mmCIF file of C-alpha atoms in Angstrom:
data_model
loop_
_atom_site.group_PDB
_atom_site.id
_atom_site.type_symbol
_atom_site.label_atom_id
_atom_site.label_comp_id
_atom_site.label_asym_id
_atom_site.label_seq_id
_atom_site.Cartn_x
_atom_site.Cartn_y
_atom_site.Cartn_z
ATOM 1 C CA ASP A 1 20.234 29.532 19.572
ATOM 2 C CA THR A 2 21.859 26.500 17.992
ATOM 3 C CA ALA A 3 19.464 24.756 15.614
ATOM 4 C CA VAL A 4 21.078 21.306 15.713
ATOM 5 C CA SER A 5 23.418 20.715 18.609
ATOM 6 C CA GLN A 6 25.453 17.610 19.238
ATOM 7 C CA THR A 7 27.729 16.719 22.096
ATOM 8 C CA PRO A 8 30.514 16.115 22.650
ATOM 9 C CA LYS A 9 32.489 17.980 19.986
ATOM 10 C CA TYR A 10 35.533 15.758 20.508
ATOM 11 C CA LEU A 11 35.706 12.241 21.859
ATOM 12 C CA VAL A 12 38.924 10.305 22.373
ATOM 13 C CA THR A 13 38.540 6.806 23.732
ATOM 14 C CA GLN A 14 40.197 3.428 23.844
ATOM 15 C CA MET A 15 39.314 0.413 21.767
ATOM 16 C CA GLY A 16 36.618 -1.717 23.305
ATOM 17 C CA ASN A 17 34.904 1.118 25.166
ATOM 18 C CA ASP A 18 31.251 2.086 24.788
ATOM 19 C CA LYS A 19 30.372 5.702 24.069
ATOM 20 C CA SER A 20 27.348 7.854 23.217
ATOM 21 C CA ILE A 21 26.852 10.974 21.151
ATOM 22 C CA LYS A 22 23.802 13.138 21.774
ATOM 23 C CA CYS A 23 21.882 15.265 19.307
ATOM 24 C CA GLU A 24 19.052 17.731 19.751
ATOM 25 C CA GLN A 25 17.254 19.972 17.262
ATOM 26 C CA ASN A 26 14.998 22.918 18.068
ATOM 27 C CA LEU A 27 13.693 23.462 14.541
ATOM 28 C CA GLY A 28 10.555 21.376 14.886
ATOM 29 C CA HIS A 29 11.755 19.088 12.091
ATOM 30 C CA ASP A 30 10.190 15.655 11.726
ATOM 31 C CA THR A 31 13.238 13.751 10.494
ATOM 32 C CA MET A 32 16.683 13.323 12.011
ATOM 33 C CA TYR A 33 19.795 11.590 10.699
ATOM 34 C CA TRP A 34 23.214 10.341 11.612
ATOM 35 C CA TYR A 35 25.973 10.621 9.030
ATOM 36 C CA LYS A 36 29.590 9.471 9.097
ATOM 37 C CA GLN A 37 32.227 11.545 7.326
ATOM 38 C CA ASP A 38 35.402 9.697 6.521
ATOM 39 C CA SER A 39 38.926 11.007 6.050
ATOM 40 C CA LYS A 40 38.176 11.747 2.385
ATOM 41 C CA LYS A 41 35.262 13.935 3.486
ATOM 42 C CA PHE A 42 32.645 11.603 2.029
ATOM 43 C CA LEU A 43 29.331 11.772 3.914
ATOM 44 C CA LYS A 44 27.514 8.478 4.309
ATOM 45 C CA ILE A 45 24.083 7.994 5.836
ATOM 46 C CA MET A 46 23.915 5.678 8.832
ATOM 47 C CA PHE A 47 20.416 6.084 10.233
ATOM 48 C CA SER A 48 17.300 8.147 9.739
ATOM 49 C CA TYR A 49 14.341 8.599 12.068
ATOM 50 C CA ASN A 50 11.000 10.159 11.195
ATOM 51 C CA ASN A 51 8.865 11.083 14.208
ATOM 52 C CA LYS A 52 10.795 8.613 16.396
ATOM 53 C CA GLU A 53 10.423 5.778 13.877
ATOM 54 C CA LEU A 54 13.493 4.252 12.236
ATOM 55 C CA ILE A 55 13.166 4.624 8.453
ATOM 56 C CA ILE A 56 16.710 4.179 7.204
ATOM 57 C CA ASN A 57 19.242 1.753 8.602
ATOM 58 C CA GLU A 58 22.175 1.428 6.272
ATOM 59 C CA THR A 59 24.743 -1.329 6.424
ATOM 60 C CA VAL A 60 26.128 -0.313 9.771
ATOM 61 C CA PRO A 61 27.572 -2.760 12.328
ATOM 62 C CA ASN A 62 25.046 -3.555 15.024
ATOM 63 C CA ARG A 63 27.523 -2.125 17.535
ATOM 64 C CA PHE A 64 25.913 1.180 16.503
ATOM 65 C CA SER A 65 22.477 1.735 17.988
ATOM 66 C CA PRO A 66 20.442 4.902 17.521
ATOM 67 C CA LYS A 67 17.796 5.940 20.013
ATOM 68 C CA SER A 68 15.141 8.605 19.533
ATOM 69 C CA PRO A 69 13.257 9.375 22.768
ATOM 70 C CA ASP A 70 11.253 12.085 20.978
ATOM 71 C CA LYS A 71 11.323 13.758 17.597
ATOM 72 C CA ALA A 72 13.710 16.469 18.810
ATOM 73 C CA HIS A 73 16.411 14.044 19.948
ATOM 74 C CA LEU A 74 18.423 11.354 18.232
ATOM 75 C CA ASN A 75 21.313 9.805 20.131
ATOM 76 C CA LEU A 76 23.926 7.385 18.867
ATOM 77 C CA HIS A 77 25.391 4.698 21.096
ATOM 78 C CA ILE A 78 28.442 2.753 19.989
ATOM 79 C CA ASN A 79 29.539 -0.466 21.685
ATOM 80 C CA SER A 80 32.971 -2.083 21.620
ATOM 81 C CA LEU A 81 34.643 0.733 19.726
ATOM 82 C CA GLU A 82 37.156 -0.194 17.032
ATOM 83 C CA LEU A 83 39.977 1.780 15.415
ATOM 84 C CA GLY A 84 37.989 1.950 12.168
ATOM 85 C CA ASP A 85 35.188 3.815 13.913
ATOM 86 C CA SER A 86 37.380 6.914 14.059
ATOM 87 C CA ALA A 87 35.649 9.581 11.970
ATOM 88 C CA VAL A 88 33.510 12.681 12.271
ATOM 89 C CA TYR A 89 29.861 11.923 13.011
ATOM 90 C CA PHE A 90 27.204 14.441 12.038
ATOM 91 C CA CYS A 91 23.657 14.720 13.203
ATOM 92 C CA ALA A 92 21.204 16.468 10.886
ATOM 93 C CA SER A 93 17.511 17.214 10.634
ATOM 94 C CA SER A 94 15.069 18.082 7.872
ATOM 95 C CA GLN A 95 11.455 18.950 7.334
ATOM 96 C CA GLN A 96 9.310 17.174 4.738
ATOM 97 C CA GLY A 97 11.939 14.537 4.038
ATOM 98 C CA ALA A 98 15.140 15.428 2.241
ATOM 99 C CA GLY A 99 13.732 17.562 -0.557
ATOM 100 C CA TYR A 100 14.505 20.900 1.061
ATOM 101 C CA GLY A 101 17.923 20.085 2.441
ATOM 102 C CA TYR A 102 19.311 19.370 5.850
ATOM 103 C CA THR A 103 20.455 21.375 8.840
ATOM 104 C CA PHE A 104 23.602 19.846 10.279
ATOM 105 C CA GLY A 105 25.156 19.904 13.689
ATOM 106 C CA SER A 106 28.814 20.874 14.006
ATOM 107 C CA GLY A 107 29.990 17.284 14.256
ATOM 108 C CA THR A 108 31.642 14.985 16.777
ATOM 109 C CA ARG A 109 35.208 13.980 16.020
ATOM 110 C CA LEU A 110 35.639 10.471 17.393
ATOM 111 C CA THR A 111 39.163 9.137 17.784
ATOM 112 C CA VAL A 112 39.632 5.550 18.892
ATOM 113 C CA VAL A 113 43.117 4.725 20.162
ATOM 114 C CA THR B 1 24.664 2.304 -6.421
ATOM 115 C CA GLN B 2 23.623 5.875 -6.973
ATOM 116 C CA LEU B 3 26.521 8.240 -7.244
ATOM 117 C CA LEU B 4 26.948 11.969 -7.425
ATOM 118 C CA GLU B 5 30.333 12.675 -8.922
ATOM 119 C CA GLN B 6 31.829 16.098 -8.392
ATOM 120 C CA SER B 7 34.652 17.669 -10.354
ATOM 121 C CA PRO B 8 37.179 18.887 -9.796
ATOM 122 C CA GLN B 9 38.051 17.134 -6.559
ATOM 123 C CA PHE B 10 40.504 19.861 -5.540
ATOM 124 C CA LEU B 11 40.826 23.450 -6.715
ATOM 125 C CA SER B 12 43.334 26.071 -5.648
ATOM 126 C CA ILE B 13 42.944 29.501 -7.218
ATOM 127 C CA GLN B 14 43.938 33.115 -6.688
ATOM 128 C CA GLU B 15 41.565 35.693 -5.286
ATOM 129 C CA GLY B 16 39.538 37.320 -8.044
ATOM 130 C CA GLU B 17 39.432 34.306 -10.358
ATOM 131 C CA ASN B 18 36.241 32.597 -11.496
ATOM 132 C CA LEU B 19 35.540 28.892 -11.121
ATOM 133 C CA THR B 20 32.929 26.246 -11.819
ATOM 134 C CA VAL B 21 32.243 23.065 -9.893
ATOM 135 C CA TYR B 22 30.262 20.248 -11.491
ATOM 136 C CA CYS B 23 27.982 17.622 -9.995
ATOM 137 C CA ASN B 24 26.959 14.726 -12.253
ATOM 138 C CA SER B 25 24.860 11.607 -11.974
ATOM 139 C CA SER B 26 23.137 9.026 -14.140
ATOM 140 C CA SER B 27 20.052 9.290 -11.915
ATOM 141 C CA VAL B 28 17.250 11.840 -12.042
ATOM 142 C CA PHE B 29 16.817 13.921 -8.897
ATOM 143 C CA SER B 30 13.623 15.486 -7.625
ATOM 144 C CA SER B 31 15.707 18.280 -6.134
ATOM 145 C CA LEU B 32 19.321 19.029 -5.549
ATOM 146 C CA GLN B 33 21.111 21.014 -2.880
ATOM 147 C CA TRP B 34 24.520 22.612 -2.571
ATOM 148 C CA TYR B 35 26.306 22.908 0.768
ATOM 149 C CA ARG B 36 29.543 24.501 1.949
ATOM 150 C CA GLN B 37 31.474 22.959 4.814
ATOM 151 C CA GLU B 38 34.233 24.789 6.679
ATOM 152 C CA PRO B 39 36.840 22.992 8.831
ATOM 153 C CA GLY B 40 35.454 21.827 12.156
ATOM 154 C CA GLU B 41 31.868 22.559 11.187
ATOM 155 C CA GLY B 42 28.947 20.787 9.587
ATOM 156 C CA PRO B 43 27.808 21.443 6.014
ATOM 157 C CA VAL B 44 25.670 24.554 5.616
ATOM 158 C CA LEU B 45 22.903 24.599 3.028
ATOM 159 C CA LEU B 46 23.453 27.203 0.297
ATOM 160 C CA VAL B 47 20.648 26.554 -2.167
ATOM 161 C CA THR B 48 17.975 24.119 -3.372
ATOM 162 C CA VAL B 49 17.154 23.711 -7.060
ATOM 163 C CA VAL B 50 14.027 21.881 -8.103
ATOM 164 C CA THR B 51 13.118 22.571 -11.723
ATOM 165 C CA GLY B 52 15.135 21.357 -14.708
ATOM 166 C CA GLY B 53 17.071 24.287 -16.184
ATOM 167 C CA GLU B 54 16.614 26.389 -13.066
ATOM 168 C CA VAL B 55 19.246 29.013 -12.284
ATOM 169 C CA LYS B 56 19.631 30.556 -8.835
ATOM 170 C CA LYS B 57 21.980 33.295 -7.735
ATOM 171 C CA LEU B 58 23.352 33.912 -4.274
ATOM 172 C CA LYS B 59 25.573 37.018 -4.458
ATOM 173 C CA ARG B 60 28.651 35.845 -6.428
ATOM 174 C CA LEU B 61 27.478 32.215 -6.565
ATOM 175 C CA THR B 62 25.349 30.963 -9.473
ATOM 176 C CA PHE B 63 23.725 27.532 -9.300
ATOM 177 C CA GLN B 64 22.220 25.698 -12.248
ATOM 178 C CA PHE B 65 20.162 22.512 -12.405
ATOM 179 C CA GLY B 66 20.495 20.540 -15.621
ATOM 180 C CA ASP B 67 17.510 20.295 -17.959
ATOM 181 C CA ALA B 68 17.231 16.545 -17.330
ATOM 182 C CA ARG B 69 17.733 17.010 -13.568
ATOM 183 C CA LYS B 70 20.752 14.695 -13.582
ATOM 184 C CA ASP B 71 23.447 17.301 -13.075
ATOM 185 C CA SER B 72 24.174 20.685 -11.573
ATOM 186 C CA SER B 73 26.883 23.306 -11.536
ATOM 187 C CA LEU B 74 28.093 25.967 -9.153
ATOM 188 C CA HIS B 75 29.876 28.998 -10.588
ATOM 189 C CA ILE B 76 31.721 31.460 -8.354
ATOM 190 C CA THR B 77 32.615 34.858 -9.751
ATOM 191 C CA ALA B 78 35.605 36.777 -8.385
ATOM 192 C CA ALA B 79 36.423 34.218 -5.702
ATOM 193 C CA GLN B 80 37.468 35.462 -2.273
ATOM 194 C CA PRO B 81 39.410 33.742 0.532
ATOM 195 C CA GLY B 82 36.125 33.488 2.451
ATOM 196 C CA ASP B 83 34.853 31.121 -0.248
ATOM 197 C CA THR B 84 37.422 28.529 0.838
ATOM 198 C CA GLY B 85 35.796 25.287 1.952
ATOM 199 C CA LEU B 86 34.411 21.932 0.934
ATOM 200 C CA TYR B 87 31.501 22.204 -1.513
ATOM 201 C CA LEU B 88 29.027 19.337 -1.589
ATOM 202 C CA CYS B 89 26.096 18.681 -3.842
ATOM 203 C CA ALA B 90 23.373 16.343 -2.603
ATOM 204 C CA GLY B 91 20.018 15.099 -3.721
ATOM 205 C CA ALA B 92 17.252 12.591 -3.427
ATOM 206 C CA THR B 93 15.834 10.658 -6.332
ATOM 207 C CA SER B 94 12.083 10.794 -6.658
ATOM 208 C CA GLY B 95 10.079 8.613 -4.281
ATOM 209 C CA THR B 96 12.896 7.687 -1.941
ATOM 210 C CA TYR B 97 13.964 8.748 1.510
ATOM 211 C CA LYS B 98 17.512 8.048 0.408
ATOM 212 C CA TYR B 99 19.553 11.181 0.109
ATOM 213 C CA ILE B 100 23.071 10.998 -1.247
ATOM 214 C CA PHE B 101 25.970 13.402 -1.103
ATOM 215 C CA GLY B 102 28.435 14.131 -3.846
ATOM 216 C CA THR B 103 32.097 13.264 -3.627
ATOM 217 C CA GLY B 104 32.986 16.869 -2.713
ATOM 218 C CA THR B 105 35.147 19.651 -4.105
ATOM 219 C CA ARG B 106 37.782 21.209 -1.858
ATOM 220 C CA LEU B 107 38.275 24.835 -2.822
ATOM 221 C CA LYS B 108 41.112 27.008 -1.608
ATOM 222 C CA VAL B 109 41.203 30.668 -2.557
ATOM 223 C CA LEU B 110 44.563 32.322 -2.009
ATOM 224 C CA ALA B 111 44.809 36.006 -1.093
#
């Protein structure tokens, strides 16, 4: 049983397209996150939801829109994709905020051509 | 901007050697975690340290939280090729939902 699963694993698309990445966790965690990992492997928070409520929205272009239909799901929709959006996107979840660490999905490698 | 600086950035060693990775900040953290990330996978939580001066051991890995809770170290004894990966420290300062990751240390252990 995968604790945090995200799909797809790989996504290759053309500039200007719209795409979505899905994430589901079966851990019963209250908080879910989207992170972007750049080519230097630095992980940067994009969004955080606690019980379906947005609590963190970093300086991310509004082409990126998260949606949380319930506390077990947090999807990421990206409009008008740009070359600079190419990166690995990770979904994660945690219980009781961040103090006890996160469980990560295996990542979605997005390549915009 | 809060930063967690890790050193060294890259480390390539022979099997059997010992190593230490450092994680430093000017901020005080309520807790700090260490993760290992392998290629094509997400980071996997190794340990959480909470109390200043705390030491935790996980087989050949020893984690220490600084007395002032501003820094941490990870020591690996007799490194093995299976230890190869990206090591990340991360933490949240008290009273914030903001959780930041360190700059990462890429370790390669050669057989």
